[in-house]
Coordinates of C-alpha atoms in Angstrom, one line a residue:
M1 CA 0.0 0.0 0.0
K2 CA 1.3 3.4 -1.0
M3 CA 2.4 5.5 2.0
K4 CA 0.6 8.7 2.6
I5 CA 1.7 11.7 4.7
P6 CA -1.2 14.0 5.7
I7 CA -0.1 17.6 6.0
V8 CA -2.0 20.7 7.1
M9 CA -1.1 24.2 6.1
V10 CA -2.9 27.6 6.5
S11 CA -3.2 30.3 3.9
D12 CA -5.1 33.3 2.6
A13 CA -4.9 35.0 -0.8
N14 CA -1.8 37.0 0.3
Y15 CA 0.3 33.9 1.1
I16 CA -0.3 31.6 -1.9
S17 CA 3.1 32.2 -3.4
Q18 CA 4.9 31.3 -0.1
I19 CA 2.8 28.2 0.4
K20 CA 3.4 27.2 -3.2
V21 CA 7.2 27.4 -2.7
A22 CA 7.0 25.4 0.6
I23 CA 4.9 22.7 -1.1
W24 CA 7.3 22.5 -4.1
T25 CA 10.3 22.0 -1.7
M26 CA 8.6 19.3 0.3
R27 CA 7.5 17.4 -2.8
E28 CA 11.0 17.6 -4.4
S29 CA 12.7 16.5 -1.2
T30 CA 10.4 13.6 -0.3
S31 CA 10.4 10.2 -2.0
K32 CA 8.1 10.4 -5.1
E33 CA 6.6 7.0 -4.0
V34 CA 5.0 8.8 -1.0
L35 CA 1.7 10.6 -1.5
L36 CA 1.7 14.0 0.1
E37 CA -1.9 14.9 0.9
I38 CA -2.1 18.6 1.8
T39 CA -5.1 20.2 3.4
V40 CA -5.0 23.9 3.3
F41 CA -7.1 25.5 6.0
C42 CA -8.6 28.8 4.7
S43 CA -11.6 31.0 4.9
S44 CA -14.5 30.9 2.5
Y45 CA -13.1 34.2 1.0
L46 CA -10.1 32.4 -0.6
D47 CA -10.8 33.0 -4.3
T48 CA -10.9 30.4 -7.0
A49 CA -7.8 31.8 -8.8
S50 CA -5.7 31.5 -5.6
R51 CA -6.8 28.0 -5.0
G52 CA -6.0 27.1 -8.6
R53 CA -2.5 28.4 -8.2
L54 CA -2.0 25.6 -5.6
T55 CA -3.9 22.8 -7.2
E56 CA -2.0 23.3 -10.5
L57 CA 0.9 21.8 -8.7
E58 CA -0.8 18.4 -8.9
E59 CA -0.2 18.5 -12.6
K60 CA 3.4 19.4 -12.3
Q61 CA 4.4 17.0 -9.5
V62 CA 3.6 13.3 -8.9
N63 CA 1.8 11.9 -5.9
L64 CA 0.6 15.3 -4.7
R65 CA -3.0 16.0 -3.6
I66 CA -4.1 19.4 -2.5
K67 CA -7.5 20.2 -1.0
F68 CA -9.1 23.0 1.0
Y69 CA -11.0 23.1 4.2
E70 CA -13.1 26.2 4.8
V71 CA -13.0 27.2 8.5
D72 CA -16.2 28.4 10.1
P73 CA -15.5 31.8 11.5
E74 CA -18.1 31.4 14.3
I75 CA -15.7 29.0 16.0
F76 CA -13.3 31.9 16.7
K77 CA -15.8 34.7 17.7
Y78 CA -14.5 34.7 21.2
A79 CA -10.8 34.1 20.4
R80 CA -8.4 36.6 21.9
T81 CA -5.7 37.8 19.4
T82 CA -2.5 39.6 19.6
A83 CA -2.0 42.9 17.8
G84 CA -1.0 42.3 14.2
M85 CA -2.1 38.7 14.2
T86 CA -5.4 37.3 12.8
V87 CA -7.6 34.4 14.0
A88 CA -6.2 32.3 11.1
T89 CA -3.3 31.3 13.3
F90 CA -5.8 29.5 15.5
Y91 CA -6.9 27.3 12.6
R92 CA -4.4 24.6 13.5
L93 CA -6.2 23.9 16.7
L94 CA -9.0 22.3 14.6
I95 CA -6.8 19.7 13.0
P96 CA -7.8 16.7 15.2
E97 CA -11.5 17.4 14.5
V98 CA -11.1 18.1 10.8
L99 CA -8.8 15.2 10.0
K100 CA -11.1 12.6 11.6
D101 CA -9.9 9.7 9.5
E102 CA -6.2 10.2 10.2
K103 CA -4.1 8.9 13.1
K104 CA -1.3 11.2 12.6
C105 CA -0.3 14.3 10.6
L106 CA 2.2 17.1 10.1
F107 CA 1.5 20.8 10.4
L108 CA 3.9 23.0 8.4
D109 CA 4.0 26.8 8.3
G110 CA 4.1 28.4 4.9
D111 CA 7.4 30.3 5.6
I112 CA 9.6 27.3 5.3
I113 CA 11.8 25.4 2.8
V114 CA 12.2 21.7 3.2
N115 CA 15.4 19.8 2.5
T116 CA 14.6 16.4 3.9
D117 CA 12.4 13.5 3.1
L118 CA 9.3 14.2 5.2
R119 CA 9.1 10.5 6.2
N120 CA 12.0 11.3 8.6
L121 CA 9.7 13.7 10.4
Y122 CA 6.4 11.9 10.0
L123 CA 7.7 8.5 11.2
Q124 CA 8.9 9.9 14.5
D125 CA 7.6 7.7 17.3
I126 CA 5.2 9.8 19.3
D127 CA 2.8 7.1 20.6
D128 CA 3.2 8.4 24.2
Y129 CA 2.9 12.1 23.2
Y130 CA 0.3 14.4 22.0
I131 CA 2.6 16.5 19.7
A132 CA 6.2 16.7 18.7
G133 CA 8.2 19.8 17.8
V134 CA 11.4 21.8 18.2
R135 CA 12.2 24.1 21.1
D136 CA 11.2 27.6 20.2
G137 CA 14.2 29.5 18.8
D138 CA 13.0 32.9 20.2
F139 CA 13.3 31.6 23.8
L140 CA 16.7 30.1 23.2
Y141 CA 18.2 33.6 22.8
N142 CA 16.0 35.3 25.3
P143 CA 16.1 33.5 28.7
D144 CA 14.8 36.5 30.6
G145 CA 11.8 36.6 28.2
I146 CA 11.0 33.0 28.6
I147 CA 11.1 33.2 32.4
A148 CA 8.7 36.1 32.4
H149 CA 6.4 34.5 29.9
F150 CA 6.3 31.2 31.8
K151 CA 5.5 33.0 35.1
E152 CA 2.7 35.0 33.5
Y153 CA 1.0 32.0 31.9
G154 CA 1.8 29.3 34.4
F155 CA 4.1 27.1 32.2
H156 CA 6.4 24.8 34.1
D157 CA 9.1 23.2 31.9
F158 CA 10.5 25.8 29.6
N159 CA 12.9 23.1 28.1
A160 CA 9.8 21.5 26.5
Y161 CA 8.2 24.6 25.0
V162 CA 8.0 24.1 21.2
N163 CA 7.5 26.3 18.2
A164 CA 4.2 25.6 16.4
G165 CA 5.5 26.1 12.9
V166 CA 6.6 22.5 12.4
M167 CA 4.8 19.9 14.3
V168 CA 3.8 16.2 14.4
Y169 CA 0.3 15.6 15.7
N170 CA -0.8 12.3 17.4
L171 CA -4.4 12.7 16.4
V172 CA -5.5 9.5 18.1
K173 CA -4.2 10.4 21.5
I174 CA -5.5 14.0 21.3
R175 CA -9.0 12.6 20.5
E176 CA -8.8 9.9 23.2
D177 CA -8.1 12.5 25.9
N178 CA -10.6 15.1 24.4
L179 CA -8.0 17.9 24.1
Q180 CA -10.0 19.5 21.3
S181 CA -12.5 21.1 23.6
L182 CA -9.6 22.4 25.8
F183 CA -7.9 23.9 22.7
L184 CA -11.1 25.8 21.8
K185 CA -11.9 26.9 25.3
S186 CA -8.4 28.2 25.8
M187 CA -8.8 30.7 22.9
E188 CA -11.0 32.8 25.2
T189 CA -8.0 33.5 27.4
F190 CA -5.4 36.0 26.1
Y191 CA -2.0 34.4 25.3
S192 CA 0.7 36.5 23.7
Y193 CA 1.8 33.6 21.5
M194 CA -1.8 32.6 20.9
D195 CA -2.3 29.1 19.5
Q196 CA 1.4 28.2 20.2
D197 CA 0.9 28.9 23.9
I198 CA -2.3 27.0 23.9
L199 CA -0.8 23.9 22.3
N200 CA 2.1 24.0 24.8
K201 CA -0.1 24.6 27.8
V202 CA -2.8 21.9 27.0
C203 CA -0.3 19.3 25.8
G204 CA 2.3 20.1 28.5
G205 CA 4.0 17.0 29.9
K206 CA 3.4 15.0 26.7
I207 CA 5.4 16.9 24.1
K208 CA 8.3 15.2 22.4
L209 CA 11.3 17.3 21.5
L210 CA 12.7 17.0 18.1
N211 CA 16.2 17.9 16.8
M212 CA 16.4 21.5 15.9
R213 CA 17.3 20.7 12.3
Y214 CA 13.6 20.0 11.7
N215 CA 12.7 23.6 12.5
Y216 CA 15.8 25.6 12.1
F217 CA 15.2 29.3 12.4
N218 CA 17.1 31.4 9.9
R219 CA 18.0 33.8 12.8
H220 CA 20.2 31.1 14.3
K221 CA 23.8 32.3 14.1
E222 CA 25.5 29.0 14.6
K223 CA 26.2 27.1 11.4
K224 CA 24.3 23.8 11.6
E225 CA 22.8 21.4 9.1
W226 CA 19.1 22.0 8.7
E227 CA 16.4 19.9 7.2
I228 CA 13.6 22.4 7.4
L229 CA 14.5 26.1 7.3
H230 CA 12.0 28.4 9.0
F231 CA 11.8 32.1 8.3
A232 CA 10.1 32.6 11.7
G233 CA 10.8 36.3 12.3
A234 CA 9.7 39.5 10.5
D235 CA 12.5 39.2 8.0
K236 CA 11.2 37.0 5.3
P237 CA 13.1 36.5 2.0
W238 CA 10.2 38.1 0.1
N239 CA 10.5 41.3 2.1
N240 CA 14.2 41.3 2.9
L241 CA 16.6 40.1 0.2
R242 CA 19.5 40.2 2.6
T243 CA 18.2 38.0 5.4
R244 CA 19.9 34.8 6.1
G245 CA 18.6 31.9 4.0
S246 CA 17.1 34.3 1.4
R247 CA 19.3 33.0 -1.4
E248 CA 18.0 29.4 -0.9
W249 CA 14.4 30.5 -0.8
W250 CA 14.6 32.5 -4.1
I251 CA 16.3 29.5 -5.8
W252 CA 13.3 27.4 -4.9
A253 CA 10.9 30.2 -5.7
E254 CA 12.2 30.5 -9.3
K255 CA 11.4 26.8 -9.8
A256 CA 8.0 26.8 -8.1
L257 CA 6.4 30.1 -9.1
E258 CA 4.9 31.4 -12.4
K259 CA 7.6 33.5 -14.2
E260 CA 5.6 36.7 -14.1
I261 CA 4.8 36.4 -10.4
F262 CA 8.4 35.5 -9.6
D263 CA 9.8 38.4 -11.6
E264 CA 7.3 40.9 -9.9
M265 CA 8.1 39.6 -6.4
Y266 CA 11.9 39.6 -6.9
S267 CA 11.9 43.1 -8.6
R268 CA 9.9 44.5 -5.7
V269 CA 12.1 43.1 -2.9
Q270 CA 15.3 44.1 -4.8
K271 CA 14.0 47.7 -5.2
Q272 CA 13.0 47.7 -1.5
A273 CA 16.5 46.7 -0.5
E274 CA 18.2 49.3 -2.6
E275 CA 15.8 52.1 -1.5
N276 CA 16.4 51.3 2.2
D277 CA 20.1 51.9 1.9
W278 CA 21.1 55.1 3.8
S279 CA 23.1 56.2 0.8
Y280 CA 20.0 56.0 -1.4
I281 CA 17.9 57.9 1.2
L282 CA 20.6 60.6 1.4
E283 CA 20.8 61.0 -2.4
R284 CA 17.1 61.4 -2.6
C285 CA 17.0 63.9 0.3
R286 CA 19.7 66.1 -1.1
K287 CA 17.5 66.9 -4.1
E288 CA 14.5 68.0 -2.0
R289 CA 13.4 71.3 -0.5
V290 CA 10.8 69.8 1.8
I291 CA 10.8 66.5 3.6
I292 CA 7.9 65.1 5.6
I293 CA 8.7 62.5 8.2
I294 CA 5.7 60.4 9.0
G295 CA 5.7 59.0 12.6
Y296 CA 6.7 61.0 15.6
S297 CA 8.5 58.2 17.4
H298 CA 12.1 57.3 18.4
I299 CA 12.5 56.0 14.9
G300 CA 11.2 59.1 13.2
L301 CA 13.4 61.3 15.5
D302 CA 16.4 59.1 14.7
V303 CA 15.8 59.7 10.9
F304 CA 15.4 63.4 11.5
T305 CA 18.7 63.8 13.5
S306 CA 20.6 61.4 11.2
L307 CA 19.6 63.5 8.1
K308 CA 20.6 66.7 9.9
R309 CA 24.0 65.1 10.9
C310 CA 24.5 64.1 7.2
G311 CA 24.1 67.7 6.1
I312 CA 20.5 67.6 4.7
A313 CA 19.4 71.3 4.5
A314 CA 15.8 70.8 3.4
D315 CA 12.9 71.9 5.6
M316 CA 11.7 68.9 7.6
Y317 CA 8.4 68.4 9.3
F318 CA 6.8 65.7 11.4
C319 CA 3.3 64.4 10.9
D320 CA 1.4 61.7 12.6
N321 CA -2.2 60.2 12.5
S322 CA -2.3 60.1 16.3
K323 CA -4.0 63.1 17.8
T324 CA -2.2 62.3 21.1
K325 CA 1.2 62.8 19.4
Q326 CA 0.0 65.9 17.5
S327 CA -0.8 67.4 21.0
L328 CA 2.9 67.0 21.9
S329 CA 3.8 69.9 19.6
D330 CA 5.7 72.7 21.3
D331 CA 8.1 75.6 20.4
R332 CA 10.8 73.1 19.3
V333 CA 8.8 70.7 17.2
M334 CA 5.4 70.7 15.5
I335 CA 3.6 67.4 14.7
Y336 CA 1.0 68.0 12.0
P337 CA -1.9 65.8 10.8
V338 CA -1.1 63.9 7.7
E339 CA -3.9 65.5 5.8
E340 CA -2.7 69.0 6.5
M341 CA 0.8 68.3 5.3
A342 CA -0.5 66.6 2.2
E343 CA -2.4 69.8 1.4
R344 CA 0.4 72.2 2.2
H345 CA 3.3 70.2 0.7
S346 CA 1.9 67.9 -2.0
E347 CA 5.3 67.9 -3.8
A348 CA 7.4 67.0 -0.8
L349 CA 9.4 63.8 -0.2
W350 CA 7.6 61.7 2.4
I351 CA 9.6 59.3 4.6
N352 CA 7.2 56.7 6.1
T353 CA 8.9 55.5 9.4
S354 CA 6.0 53.2 10.6
Q355 CA 7.3 49.7 11.0
R356 CA 3.9 48.0 11.1
S357 CA 1.3 50.2 9.4
Y358 CA 3.4 51.4 6.5
T359 CA 1.2 49.8 3.9
E360 CA -2.0 51.5 5.3
I361 CA -0.1 54.8 5.5
N362 CA 1.1 54.5 1.9
M363 CA -2.5 53.9 0.8
Q364 CA -3.6 56.9 2.8
L365 CA -0.9 59.1 1.2
K366 CA -1.9 57.9 -2.3
G367 CA -5.5 58.7 -1.5
L368 CA -4.4 62.2 -0.6
G369 CA -2.7 62.7 -4.0
I370 CA 0.9 61.8 -3.1
K371 CA 2.6 60.0 -5.8
E372 CA 4.3 56.6 -5.1
E373 CA 7.7 57.9 -6.2
Q374 CA 7.5 60.6 -3.6
I375 CA 7.3 58.1 -0.7
I376 CA 10.2 56.3 0.9
V377 CA 9.3 53.5 3.4
Y378 CA 12.0 53.6 6.0
R379 CA 13.0 50.2 7.5
Q380 CA 14.8 50.4 10.8
K381 CA 17.9 48.3 10.8
N382 CA 18.1 47.3 14.4
E383 CA 20.0 44.7 16.3
L384 CA 17.6 42.0 15.2
Y385 CA 18.0 43.0 11.5
F386 CA 21.8 42.5 11.9
D387 CA 21.4 39.3 13.8
M388 CA 19.5 37.8 10.8
L389 CA 21.7 39.4 8.1
D390 CA 23.4 37.1 5.6
D391 CA 27.2 37.3 6.1
E392 CA 27.5 38.3 2.4
Y393 CA 26.0 41.7 3.2
L394 CA 27.5 42.4 6.7
E395 CA 30.4 44.6 5.6
Y396 CA 28.2 46.6 3.2
E397 CA 25.5 47.1 5.8
L398 CA 28.0 48.2 8.5
N399 CA 29.3 50.8 6.0
Q400 CA 25.7 52.0 5.5
L401 CA 25.3 52.3 9.3
M402 CA 28.6 54.2 9.6
L403 CA 27.3 56.6 7.0
K404 CA 24.1 57.2 8.9
N405 CA 25.7 57.5 12.3
L406 CA 28.8 59.6 11.4
G407 CA 27.6 61.3 8.2
R408 CA 30.5 59.9 6.3
L409 CA 32.4 56.7 5.4
N410 CA 36.0 56.3 6.7

């Protein structure tokens, strides 16, 4: 009988390309004799074209089956979410109920590339465990954070707290002990790591730890062999060309994606990398008479002082959508509403320093008549950015940082 590996993933229309790359890598890396049956959990709003982009993989690969499960949003009406996260991350809590006929399955995030035969993961012996996973990489580098987190939520063994991005589920044991109802009830309590916290809390004491190579974070600095590379942080290859592991992801993406989609994605991220170099920002600013910095924050202030230090003589103004921040205006600095600045200085250069809401702010600016070429989205290159930076770009980025901090290169 042909071996089958049931796999669950989660996607919306904005994540289809990433899911497609992940599926391509797992199919190419796993024995072609094994059937990979992938169930994509999604909302009813996932359009036909997006679904078709995934199911067309069945025609290009052997022993690959892709189907969709539309999740009922009513299940999550009382779920407590973290800022910037959606209820979709809770979908994986439904796996034991949805995959009723399966004894075991894998859950895989979409921001991964697979370089191992998935039988190595699926055939892990977890008869005495509910789930299996790899210790969470965030906590490995933040012991103070994990202690505080565990005290707040009542966890006990921080050595057995796993990341939910790559997991093996013992569906039989989870059903036998009726954990499904506990999963869903727990969503009504706020957990900062949401479903990951819930899985670790409810399954605590019966979680098998796997070798970190099965869920190797690209932020890990030590050079180790990996079998599944996980882009778990904010720096994904499709929004940061210089992050560690990006080269490998784009090699796979070129094979998996439609040419026009690949070209558009790569062109966009390449442009984004170039436009976030401080040398580029300086060159643009030297040509302007008026510069508007969006976001009155420590990041916005850092951009302002750095531009001054680098000799930018243009008139510079702050604006912010927050009325609270606008009220901080005094004799030294004025913080204006975005609409007012757009009306007064429609031809200015706008530097958007928001790290989370930059897309919405860009849309707001365009709605106010500001052209796309007048907007720079500033990406803060903090310690975490450098931690995840590919070695190939380290010297270059350090020179850019020196230019920003000193106003010159040595």
